[in-house]
mmCIF file of C-alpha atoms and ligand atoms in Angstrom:
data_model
loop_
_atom_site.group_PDB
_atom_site.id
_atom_site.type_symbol
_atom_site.label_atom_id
_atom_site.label_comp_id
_atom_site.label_asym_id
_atom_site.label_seq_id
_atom_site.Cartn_x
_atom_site.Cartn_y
_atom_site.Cartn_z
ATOM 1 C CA UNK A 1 -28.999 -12.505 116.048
ATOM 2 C CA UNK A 2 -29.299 -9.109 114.914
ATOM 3 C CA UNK A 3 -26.203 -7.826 113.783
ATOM 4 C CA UNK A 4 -24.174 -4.646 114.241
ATOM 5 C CA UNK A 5 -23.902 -2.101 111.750
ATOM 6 C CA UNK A 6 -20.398 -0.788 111.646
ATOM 7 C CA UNK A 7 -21.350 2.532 110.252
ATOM 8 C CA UNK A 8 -18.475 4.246 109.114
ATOM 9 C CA UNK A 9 -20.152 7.829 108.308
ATOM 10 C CA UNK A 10 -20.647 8.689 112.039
ATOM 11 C CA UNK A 11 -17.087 7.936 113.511
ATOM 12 C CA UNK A 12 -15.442 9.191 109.869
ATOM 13 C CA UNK A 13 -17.044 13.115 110.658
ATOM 14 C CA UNK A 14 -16.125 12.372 114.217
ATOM 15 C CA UNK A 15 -12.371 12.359 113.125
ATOM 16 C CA UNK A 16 -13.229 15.321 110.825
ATOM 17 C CA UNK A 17 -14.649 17.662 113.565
ATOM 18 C CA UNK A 18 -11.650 16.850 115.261
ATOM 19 C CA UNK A 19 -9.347 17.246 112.352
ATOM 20 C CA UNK A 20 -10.698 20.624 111.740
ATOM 21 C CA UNK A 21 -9.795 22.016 115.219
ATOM 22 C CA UNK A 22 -5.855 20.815 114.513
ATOM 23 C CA UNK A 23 -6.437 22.821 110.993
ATOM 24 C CA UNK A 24 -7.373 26.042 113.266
ATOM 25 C CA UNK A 25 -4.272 25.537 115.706
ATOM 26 C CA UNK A 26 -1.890 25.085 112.573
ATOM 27 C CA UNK A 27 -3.645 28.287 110.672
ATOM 28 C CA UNK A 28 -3.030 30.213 113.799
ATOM 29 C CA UNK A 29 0.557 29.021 114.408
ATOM 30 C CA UNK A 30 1.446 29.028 110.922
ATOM 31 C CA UNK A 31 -0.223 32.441 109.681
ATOM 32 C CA UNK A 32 -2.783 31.259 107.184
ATOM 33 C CA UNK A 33 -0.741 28.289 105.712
ATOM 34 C CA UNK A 34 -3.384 25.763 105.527
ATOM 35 C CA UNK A 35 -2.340 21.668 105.234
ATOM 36 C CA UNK A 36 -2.304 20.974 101.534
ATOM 37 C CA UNK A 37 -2.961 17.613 100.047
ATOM 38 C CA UNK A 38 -2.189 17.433 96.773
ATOM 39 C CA UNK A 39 -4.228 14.050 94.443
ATOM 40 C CA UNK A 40 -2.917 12.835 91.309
ATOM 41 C CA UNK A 41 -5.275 11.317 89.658
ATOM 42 C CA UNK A 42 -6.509 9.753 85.992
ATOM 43 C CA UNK A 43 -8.262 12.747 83.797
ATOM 44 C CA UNK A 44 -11.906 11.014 83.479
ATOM 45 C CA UNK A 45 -14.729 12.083 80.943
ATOM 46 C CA UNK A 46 -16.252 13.764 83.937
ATOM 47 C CA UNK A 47 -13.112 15.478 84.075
ATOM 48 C CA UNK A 48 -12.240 14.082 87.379
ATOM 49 C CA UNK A 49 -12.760 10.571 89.200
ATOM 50 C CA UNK A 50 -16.117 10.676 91.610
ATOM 51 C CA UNK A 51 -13.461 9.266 94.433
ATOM 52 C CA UNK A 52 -11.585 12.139 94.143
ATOM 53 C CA UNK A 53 -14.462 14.544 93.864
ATOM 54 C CA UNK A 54 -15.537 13.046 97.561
ATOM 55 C CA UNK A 55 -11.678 13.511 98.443
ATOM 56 C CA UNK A 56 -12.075 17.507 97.123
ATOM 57 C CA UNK A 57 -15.341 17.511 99.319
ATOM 58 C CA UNK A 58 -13.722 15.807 102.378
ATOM 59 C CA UNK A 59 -11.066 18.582 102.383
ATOM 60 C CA UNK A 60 -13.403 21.419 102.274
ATOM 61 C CA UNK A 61 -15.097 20.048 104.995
ATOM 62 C CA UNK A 62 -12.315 20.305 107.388
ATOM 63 C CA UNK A 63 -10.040 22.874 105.906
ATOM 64 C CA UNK A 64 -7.267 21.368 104.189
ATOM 65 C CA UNK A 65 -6.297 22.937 100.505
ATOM 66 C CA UNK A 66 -6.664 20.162 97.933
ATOM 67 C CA UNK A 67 -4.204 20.332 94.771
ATOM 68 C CA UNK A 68 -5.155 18.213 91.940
ATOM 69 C CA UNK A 69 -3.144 16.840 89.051
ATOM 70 C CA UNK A 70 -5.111 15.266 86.423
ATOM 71 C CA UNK A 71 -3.191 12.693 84.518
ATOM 72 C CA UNK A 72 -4.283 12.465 80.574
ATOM 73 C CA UNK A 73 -5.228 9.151 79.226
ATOM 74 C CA UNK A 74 -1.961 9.189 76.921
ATOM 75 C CA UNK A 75 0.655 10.499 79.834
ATOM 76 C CA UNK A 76 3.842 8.080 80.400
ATOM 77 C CA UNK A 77 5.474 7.506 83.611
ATOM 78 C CA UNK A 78 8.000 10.102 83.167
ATOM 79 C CA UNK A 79 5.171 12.970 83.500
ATOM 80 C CA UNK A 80 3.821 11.798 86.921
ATOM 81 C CA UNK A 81 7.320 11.185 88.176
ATOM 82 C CA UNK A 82 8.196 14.812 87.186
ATOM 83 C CA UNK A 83 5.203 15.915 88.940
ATOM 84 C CA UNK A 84 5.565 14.031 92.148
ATOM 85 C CA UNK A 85 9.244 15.394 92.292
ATOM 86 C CA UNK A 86 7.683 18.705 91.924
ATOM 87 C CA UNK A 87 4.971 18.501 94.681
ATOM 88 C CA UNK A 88 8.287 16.259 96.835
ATOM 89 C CA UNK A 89 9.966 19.660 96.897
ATOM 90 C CA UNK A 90 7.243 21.723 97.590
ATOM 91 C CA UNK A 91 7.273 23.135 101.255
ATOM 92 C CA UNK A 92 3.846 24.286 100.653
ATOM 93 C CA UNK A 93 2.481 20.530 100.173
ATOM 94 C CA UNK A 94 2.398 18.210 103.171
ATOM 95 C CA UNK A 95 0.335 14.959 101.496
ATOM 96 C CA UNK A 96 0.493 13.296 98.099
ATOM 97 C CA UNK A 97 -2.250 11.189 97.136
ATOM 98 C CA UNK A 98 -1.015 8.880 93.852
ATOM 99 C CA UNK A 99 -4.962 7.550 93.059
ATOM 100 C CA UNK A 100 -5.514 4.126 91.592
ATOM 101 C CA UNK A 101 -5.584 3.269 88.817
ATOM 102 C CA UNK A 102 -3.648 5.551 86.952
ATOM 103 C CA UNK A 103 -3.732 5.421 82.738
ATOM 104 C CA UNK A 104 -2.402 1.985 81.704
ATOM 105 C CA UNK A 105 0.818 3.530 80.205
ATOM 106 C CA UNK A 106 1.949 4.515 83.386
ATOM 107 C CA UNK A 107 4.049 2.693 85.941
ATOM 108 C CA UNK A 108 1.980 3.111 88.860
ATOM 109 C CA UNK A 109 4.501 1.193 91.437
ATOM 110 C CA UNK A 110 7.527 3.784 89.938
ATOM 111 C CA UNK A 111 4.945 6.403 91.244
ATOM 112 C CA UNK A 112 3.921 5.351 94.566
ATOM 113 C CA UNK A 113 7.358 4.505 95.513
ATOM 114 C CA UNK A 114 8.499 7.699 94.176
ATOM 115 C CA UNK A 115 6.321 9.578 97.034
ATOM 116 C CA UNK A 116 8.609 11.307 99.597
ATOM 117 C CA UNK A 117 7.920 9.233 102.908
ATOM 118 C CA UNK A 118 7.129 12.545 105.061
ATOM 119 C CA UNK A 119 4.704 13.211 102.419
ATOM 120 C CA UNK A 120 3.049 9.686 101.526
ATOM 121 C CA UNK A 121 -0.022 10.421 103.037
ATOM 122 C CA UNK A 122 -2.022 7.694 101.088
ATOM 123 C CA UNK A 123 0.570 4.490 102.449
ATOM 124 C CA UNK A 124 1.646 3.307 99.220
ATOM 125 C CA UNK A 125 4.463 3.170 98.789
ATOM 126 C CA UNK A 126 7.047 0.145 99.082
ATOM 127 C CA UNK A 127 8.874 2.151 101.545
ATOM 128 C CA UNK A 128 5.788 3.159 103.962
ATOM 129 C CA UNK A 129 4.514 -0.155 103.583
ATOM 130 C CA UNK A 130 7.814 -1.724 104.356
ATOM 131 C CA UNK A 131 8.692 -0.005 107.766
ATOM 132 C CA UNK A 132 4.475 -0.112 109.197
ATOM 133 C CA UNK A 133 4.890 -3.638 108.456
ATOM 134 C CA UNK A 134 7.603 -3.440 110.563
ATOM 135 C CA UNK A 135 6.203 -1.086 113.107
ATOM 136 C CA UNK A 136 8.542 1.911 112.565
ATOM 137 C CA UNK A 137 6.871 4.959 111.814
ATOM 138 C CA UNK A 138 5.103 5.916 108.183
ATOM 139 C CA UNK A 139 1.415 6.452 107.313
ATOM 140 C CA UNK A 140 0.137 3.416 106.946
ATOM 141 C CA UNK A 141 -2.005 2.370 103.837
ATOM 142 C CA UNK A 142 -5.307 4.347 103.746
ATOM 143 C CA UNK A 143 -7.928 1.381 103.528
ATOM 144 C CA UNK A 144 -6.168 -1.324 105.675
ATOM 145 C CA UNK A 145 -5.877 1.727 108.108
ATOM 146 C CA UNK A 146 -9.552 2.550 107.824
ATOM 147 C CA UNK A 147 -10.395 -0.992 108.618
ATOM 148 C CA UNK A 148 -8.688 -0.647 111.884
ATOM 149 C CA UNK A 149 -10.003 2.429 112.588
ATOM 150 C CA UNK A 150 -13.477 1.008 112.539
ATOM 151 C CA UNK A 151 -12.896 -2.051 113.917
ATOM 152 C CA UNK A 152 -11.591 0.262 117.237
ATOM 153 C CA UNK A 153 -14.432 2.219 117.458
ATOM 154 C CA UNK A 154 -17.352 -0.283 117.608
ATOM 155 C CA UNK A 155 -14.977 -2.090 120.277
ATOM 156 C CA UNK A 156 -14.151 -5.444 118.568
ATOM 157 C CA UNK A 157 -11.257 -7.196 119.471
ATOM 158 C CA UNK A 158 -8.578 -9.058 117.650
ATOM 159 C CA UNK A 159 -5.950 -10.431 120.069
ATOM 160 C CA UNK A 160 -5.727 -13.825 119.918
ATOM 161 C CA UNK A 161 -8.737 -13.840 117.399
ATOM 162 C CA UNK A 162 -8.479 -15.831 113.545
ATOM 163 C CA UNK A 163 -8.876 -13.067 110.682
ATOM 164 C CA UNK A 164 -8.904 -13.756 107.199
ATOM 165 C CA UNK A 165 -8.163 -11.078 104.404
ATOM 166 C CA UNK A 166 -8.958 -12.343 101.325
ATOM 167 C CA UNK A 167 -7.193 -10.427 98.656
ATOM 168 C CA UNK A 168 -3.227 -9.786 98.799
ATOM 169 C CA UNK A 169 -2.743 -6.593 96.782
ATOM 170 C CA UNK A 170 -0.434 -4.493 97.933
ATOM 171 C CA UNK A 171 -2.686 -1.202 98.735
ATOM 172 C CA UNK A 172 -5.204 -3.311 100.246
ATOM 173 C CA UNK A 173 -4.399 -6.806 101.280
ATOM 174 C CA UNK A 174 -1.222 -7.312 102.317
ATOM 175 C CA UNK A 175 -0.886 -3.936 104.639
ATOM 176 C CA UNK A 176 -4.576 -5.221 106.005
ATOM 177 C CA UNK A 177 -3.064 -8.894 106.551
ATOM 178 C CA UNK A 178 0.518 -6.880 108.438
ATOM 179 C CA UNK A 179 -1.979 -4.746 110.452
ATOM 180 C CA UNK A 180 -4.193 -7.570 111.716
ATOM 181 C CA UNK A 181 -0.994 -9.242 112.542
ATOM 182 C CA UNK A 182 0.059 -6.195 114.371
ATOM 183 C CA UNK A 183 -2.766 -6.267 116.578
ATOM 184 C CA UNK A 184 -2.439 -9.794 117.633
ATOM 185 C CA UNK A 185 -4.902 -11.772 115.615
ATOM 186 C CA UNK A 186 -4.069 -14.864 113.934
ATOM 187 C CA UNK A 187 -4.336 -14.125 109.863
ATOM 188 C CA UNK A 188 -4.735 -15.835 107.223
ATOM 189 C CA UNK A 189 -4.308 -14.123 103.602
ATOM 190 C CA UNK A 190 -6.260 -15.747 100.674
ATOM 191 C CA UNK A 191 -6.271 -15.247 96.783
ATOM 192 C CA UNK A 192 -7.251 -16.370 93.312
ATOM 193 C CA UNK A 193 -5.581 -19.526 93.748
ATOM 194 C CA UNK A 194 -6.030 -20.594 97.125
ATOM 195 C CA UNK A 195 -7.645 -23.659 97.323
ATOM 196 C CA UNK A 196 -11.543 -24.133 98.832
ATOM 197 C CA UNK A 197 -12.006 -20.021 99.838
ATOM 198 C CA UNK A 198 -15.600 -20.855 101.413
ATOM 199 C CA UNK A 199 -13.834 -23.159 103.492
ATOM 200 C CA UNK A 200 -11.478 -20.333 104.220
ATOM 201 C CA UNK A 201 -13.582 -17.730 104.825
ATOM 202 C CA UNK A 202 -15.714 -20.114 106.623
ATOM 203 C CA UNK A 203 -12.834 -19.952 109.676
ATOM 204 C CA UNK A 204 -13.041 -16.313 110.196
ATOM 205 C CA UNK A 205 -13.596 -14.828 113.234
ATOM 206 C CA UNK A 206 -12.608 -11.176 111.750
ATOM 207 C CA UNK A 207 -12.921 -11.199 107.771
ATOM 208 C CA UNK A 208 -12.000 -8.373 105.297
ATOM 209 C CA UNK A 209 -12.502 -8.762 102.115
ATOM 210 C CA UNK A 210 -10.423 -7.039 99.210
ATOM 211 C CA UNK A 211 -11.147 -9.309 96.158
ATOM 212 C CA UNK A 212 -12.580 -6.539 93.752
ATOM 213 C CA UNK A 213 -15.370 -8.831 92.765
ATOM 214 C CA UNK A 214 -18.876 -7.994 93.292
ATOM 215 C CA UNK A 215 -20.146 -10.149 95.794
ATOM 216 C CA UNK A 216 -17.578 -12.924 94.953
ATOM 217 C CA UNK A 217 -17.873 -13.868 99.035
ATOM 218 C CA UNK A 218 -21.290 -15.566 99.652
ATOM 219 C CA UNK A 219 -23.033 -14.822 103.038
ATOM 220 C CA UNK A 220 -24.000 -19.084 103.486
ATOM 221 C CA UNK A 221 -19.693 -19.497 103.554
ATOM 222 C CA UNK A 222 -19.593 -17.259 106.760
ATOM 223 C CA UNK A 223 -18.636 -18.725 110.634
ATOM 224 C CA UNK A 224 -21.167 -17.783 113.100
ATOM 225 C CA UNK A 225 -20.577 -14.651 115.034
ATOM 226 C CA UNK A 226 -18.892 -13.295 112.519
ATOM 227 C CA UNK A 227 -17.550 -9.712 111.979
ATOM 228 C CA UNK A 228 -17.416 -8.695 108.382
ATOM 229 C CA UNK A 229 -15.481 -6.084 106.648
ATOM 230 C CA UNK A 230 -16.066 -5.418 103.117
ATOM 231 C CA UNK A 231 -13.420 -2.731 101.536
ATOM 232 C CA UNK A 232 -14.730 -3.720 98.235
ATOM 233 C CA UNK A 233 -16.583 -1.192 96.423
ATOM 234 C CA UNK A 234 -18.243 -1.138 92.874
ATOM 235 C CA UNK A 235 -20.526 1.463 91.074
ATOM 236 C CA UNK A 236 -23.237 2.333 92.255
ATOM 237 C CA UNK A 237 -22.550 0.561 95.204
ATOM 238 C CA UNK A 238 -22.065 -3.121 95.323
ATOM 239 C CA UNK A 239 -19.710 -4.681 97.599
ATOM 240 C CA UNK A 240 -17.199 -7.683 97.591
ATOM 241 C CA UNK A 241 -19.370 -9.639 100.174
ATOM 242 C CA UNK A 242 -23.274 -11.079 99.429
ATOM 243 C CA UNK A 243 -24.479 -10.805 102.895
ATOM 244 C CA UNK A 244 -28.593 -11.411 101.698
ATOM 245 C CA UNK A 245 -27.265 -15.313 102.054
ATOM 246 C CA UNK A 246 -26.048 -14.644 105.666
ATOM 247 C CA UNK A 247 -29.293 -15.134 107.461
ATOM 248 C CA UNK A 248 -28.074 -13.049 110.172
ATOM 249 C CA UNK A 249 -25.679 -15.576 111.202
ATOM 250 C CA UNK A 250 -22.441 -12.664 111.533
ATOM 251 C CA UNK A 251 -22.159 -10.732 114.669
ATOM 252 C CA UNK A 252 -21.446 -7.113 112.629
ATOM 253 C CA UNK A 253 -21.111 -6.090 109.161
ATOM 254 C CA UNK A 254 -19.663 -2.876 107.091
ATOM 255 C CA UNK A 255 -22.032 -1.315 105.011
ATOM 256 C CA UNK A 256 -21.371 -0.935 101.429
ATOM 257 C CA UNK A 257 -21.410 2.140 100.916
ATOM 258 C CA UNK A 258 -21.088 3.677 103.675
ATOM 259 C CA UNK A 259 -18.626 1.455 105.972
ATOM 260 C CA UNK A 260 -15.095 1.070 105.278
ATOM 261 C CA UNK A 261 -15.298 4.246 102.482
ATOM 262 C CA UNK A 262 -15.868 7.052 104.810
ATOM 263 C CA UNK A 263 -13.547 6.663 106.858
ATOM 264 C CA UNK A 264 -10.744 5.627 104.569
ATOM 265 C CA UNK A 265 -11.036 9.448 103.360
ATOM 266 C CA UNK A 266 -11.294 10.674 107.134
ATOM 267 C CA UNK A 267 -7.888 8.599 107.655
ATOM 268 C CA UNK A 268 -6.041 10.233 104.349
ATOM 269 C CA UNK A 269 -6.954 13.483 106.142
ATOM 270 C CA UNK A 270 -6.125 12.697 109.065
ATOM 271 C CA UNK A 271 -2.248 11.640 107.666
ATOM 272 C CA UNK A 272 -2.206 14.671 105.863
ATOM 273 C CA UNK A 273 -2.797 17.207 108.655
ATOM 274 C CA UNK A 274 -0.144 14.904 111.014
ATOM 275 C CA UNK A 275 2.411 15.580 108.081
ATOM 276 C CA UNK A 276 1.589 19.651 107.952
ATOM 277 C CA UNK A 277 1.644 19.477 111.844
ATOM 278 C CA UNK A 278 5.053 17.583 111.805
ATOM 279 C CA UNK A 279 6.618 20.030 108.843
ATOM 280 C CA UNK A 280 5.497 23.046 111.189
ATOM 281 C CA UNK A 281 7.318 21.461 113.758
ATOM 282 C CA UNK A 282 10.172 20.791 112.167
ATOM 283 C CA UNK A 283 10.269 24.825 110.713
ATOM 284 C CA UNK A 284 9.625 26.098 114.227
ATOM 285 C CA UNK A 285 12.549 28.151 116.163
ATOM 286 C CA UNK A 286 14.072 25.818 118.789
ATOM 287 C CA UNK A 287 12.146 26.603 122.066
ATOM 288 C CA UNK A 288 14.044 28.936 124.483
ATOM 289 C CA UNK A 289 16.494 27.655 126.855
ATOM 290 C CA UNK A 290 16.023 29.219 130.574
ATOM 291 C CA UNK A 291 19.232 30.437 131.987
HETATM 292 P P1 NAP B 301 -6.882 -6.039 93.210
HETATM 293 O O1 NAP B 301 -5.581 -5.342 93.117
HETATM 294 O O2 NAP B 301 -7.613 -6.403 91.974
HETATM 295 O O3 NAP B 301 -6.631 -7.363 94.069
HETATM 296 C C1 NAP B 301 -7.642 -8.300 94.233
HETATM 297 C C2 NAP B 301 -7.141 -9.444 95.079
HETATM 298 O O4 NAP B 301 -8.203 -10.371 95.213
HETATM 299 C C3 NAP B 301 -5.948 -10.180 94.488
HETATM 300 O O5 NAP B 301 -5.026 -10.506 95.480
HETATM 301 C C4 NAP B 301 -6.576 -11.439 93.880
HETATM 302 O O6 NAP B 301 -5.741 -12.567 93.937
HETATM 303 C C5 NAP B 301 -7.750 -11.664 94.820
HETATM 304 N N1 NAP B 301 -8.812 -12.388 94.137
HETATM 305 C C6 NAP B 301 -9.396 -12.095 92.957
HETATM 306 N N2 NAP B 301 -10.284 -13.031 92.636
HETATM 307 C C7 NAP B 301 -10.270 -13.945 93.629
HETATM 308 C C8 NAP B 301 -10.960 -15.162 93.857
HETATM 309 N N3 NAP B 301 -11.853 -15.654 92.990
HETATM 310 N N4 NAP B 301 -10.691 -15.838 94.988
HETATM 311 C C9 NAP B 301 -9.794 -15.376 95.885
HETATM 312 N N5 NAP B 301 -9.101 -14.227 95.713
HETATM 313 C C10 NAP B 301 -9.344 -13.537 94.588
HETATM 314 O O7 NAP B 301 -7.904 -5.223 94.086
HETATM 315 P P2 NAP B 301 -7.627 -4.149 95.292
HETATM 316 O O8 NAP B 301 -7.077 -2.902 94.731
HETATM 317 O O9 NAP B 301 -6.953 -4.814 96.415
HETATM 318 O O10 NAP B 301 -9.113 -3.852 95.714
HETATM 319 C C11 NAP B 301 -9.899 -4.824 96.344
HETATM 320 C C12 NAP B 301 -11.247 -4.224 96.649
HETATM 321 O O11 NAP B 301 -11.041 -3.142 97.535
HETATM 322 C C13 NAP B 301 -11.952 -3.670 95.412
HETATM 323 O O12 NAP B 301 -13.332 -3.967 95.513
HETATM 324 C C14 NAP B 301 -11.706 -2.181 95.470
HETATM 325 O O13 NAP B 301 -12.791 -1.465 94.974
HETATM 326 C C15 NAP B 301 -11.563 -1.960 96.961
HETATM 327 N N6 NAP B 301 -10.679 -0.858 97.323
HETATM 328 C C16 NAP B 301 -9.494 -0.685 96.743
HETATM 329 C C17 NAP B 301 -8.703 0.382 97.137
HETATM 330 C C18 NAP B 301 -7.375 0.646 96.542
HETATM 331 O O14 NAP B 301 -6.756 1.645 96.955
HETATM 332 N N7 NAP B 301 -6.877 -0.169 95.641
HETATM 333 C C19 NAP B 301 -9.111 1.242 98.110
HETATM 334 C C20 NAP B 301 -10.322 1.017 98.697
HETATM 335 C C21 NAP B 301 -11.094 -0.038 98.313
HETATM 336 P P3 NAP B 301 -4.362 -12.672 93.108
HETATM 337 O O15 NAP B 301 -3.363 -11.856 93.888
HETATM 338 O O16 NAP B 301 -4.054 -14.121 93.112
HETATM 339 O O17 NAP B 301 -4.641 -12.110 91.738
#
């Protein structure tokens, strides 16, 4: 069988064409205030992380002002929670984007959670995470989101269907695992000490896989028919799955890069210009009331 390529480049500057006609409406309702998304990330010896570069570009692209804080190597928790308070009581900013990983000295879980909800565009916190899990409304977590995004577009269904994730962190995992559930399928949720994971991932009808090893998942472990997600990503561009082993047994597959990547940044844009569109709502006069 040959399989499908769910290309994630395509549909991710679908959502940015689209994205930059709700920038235009907001410029023109707003006067000129454009959607701001402001990125903390780790200061790198290129200055800034390449992810966040591609972030910078992303926003360019569509019209949203980016803000970024670079965190030195020696900063402590208490200087990124002063800065998210900061850019919490900023009107002007309508996203904040805590990047992983920040420097080791900092509590990174004290900083996502510390992310006002209207604002936390990026899904991590404990609070977001909590109430999409439970289907109340907050952005959900960028990747997991992503996943779903893609999965919608090429048409593949999951209702009724036996995903595995394998990987439970909290940014990626565990919000992929809630929104698979969400959508019907039937998940399982693996990790480093589940027993027999080619057995595991052998039963997958959907599989996503999150273990930030290169190629940990072997292509001969997957069920025929197959449709494989890989959110894993590693310099210069090696993913968590080895599909050269897969013989072309899986129905579709994510390309790495280019797959799940894309369109993870199209979705954190995407959250952000909802959040300046609800905050322009929210400032608006009420409408008029006919007599
Ligand atoms: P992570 O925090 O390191 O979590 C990795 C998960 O994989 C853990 O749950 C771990 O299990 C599990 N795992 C590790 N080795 C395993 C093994 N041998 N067998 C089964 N499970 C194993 O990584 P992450 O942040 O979720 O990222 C996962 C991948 O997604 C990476 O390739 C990363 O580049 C990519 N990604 C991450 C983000 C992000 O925002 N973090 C965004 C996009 C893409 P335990 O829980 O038992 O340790």
């Amino acid at each position: 069988m040959t399989p499908l390529v769910l290309d994630g480049r395509l549909p991710a500057r679908e959502v940015e064409t689209r994205l930059a006609e709700r920038v235009r409406a907001l410029l023109a309702r707003n006067g000129g205030a454009a959607p701001t998304l402001a990125v903390l990330a780790a200061e790198t010896e290129a200055g800034q992380p390449e992810s966040v570069r591609m972030k910078g570009r992303a926003c360019g692209r569509v019209g949203v002002a980016a803000l970024l804080t670079l965190v030195p190597a020696a900063a402590t928790t208490a200087f990124v929670l002063a800065e998210i308070a900061r850019l919490n009581g900023d009107p002007r900013v309508h996203g904040i984007f805590v990047q992983h990983p920040l420097p080791p000295g900092v509590d990174e879980r004290r900083c996502f959670d510390a992310v006002a909800l209207a604002k936390d565009v990026g899904g991590d916190s404990s609070h977001s995470f909590g109430r999409s899990a439970l289907g109340a409304s907050a952005f959900g977590a960028a990747t997991p989101a992503a996943v779903m995004r893609l999965l919608a577009h090429h048409g593949i269904p999951l209702a009724g269907r036996e995903a595995v994730v394998a990987g439970r962190s909290a940014m990626v995992g565990k919000p992929m695992a809630m929104m698979l559930l969400a959508a019907d399928a039937t998940v399982t949720v693996c990790h480093s000490r589940s027993r027999d994971l080619p057995a595991l991932v052998g039963r997958a009808e959907i599989l996503v896989a999150a273990v930030g090893r290169p190629h940990l998942i072997r292509g001969s472990w997957l069920r025929d028919g197959a449709v494989v997600i890989d959110a894993g990503y590693h310099p210069p561009g090696i993913g968590d799955i080895d599909l050269t082993e897969a013989a072309g047994r899986c129905a579709a597959y994510t390309p790495v890069p280019g797959g799940v990547g894309p369109m993870t940044i199209a979705v954190l844009l995407e959250h952000t210009v909802s959040a300046a569109e609800r905050a322009a709502a929210s400032d608006a006069p009420p409408a008029a009331r006919p007599n």
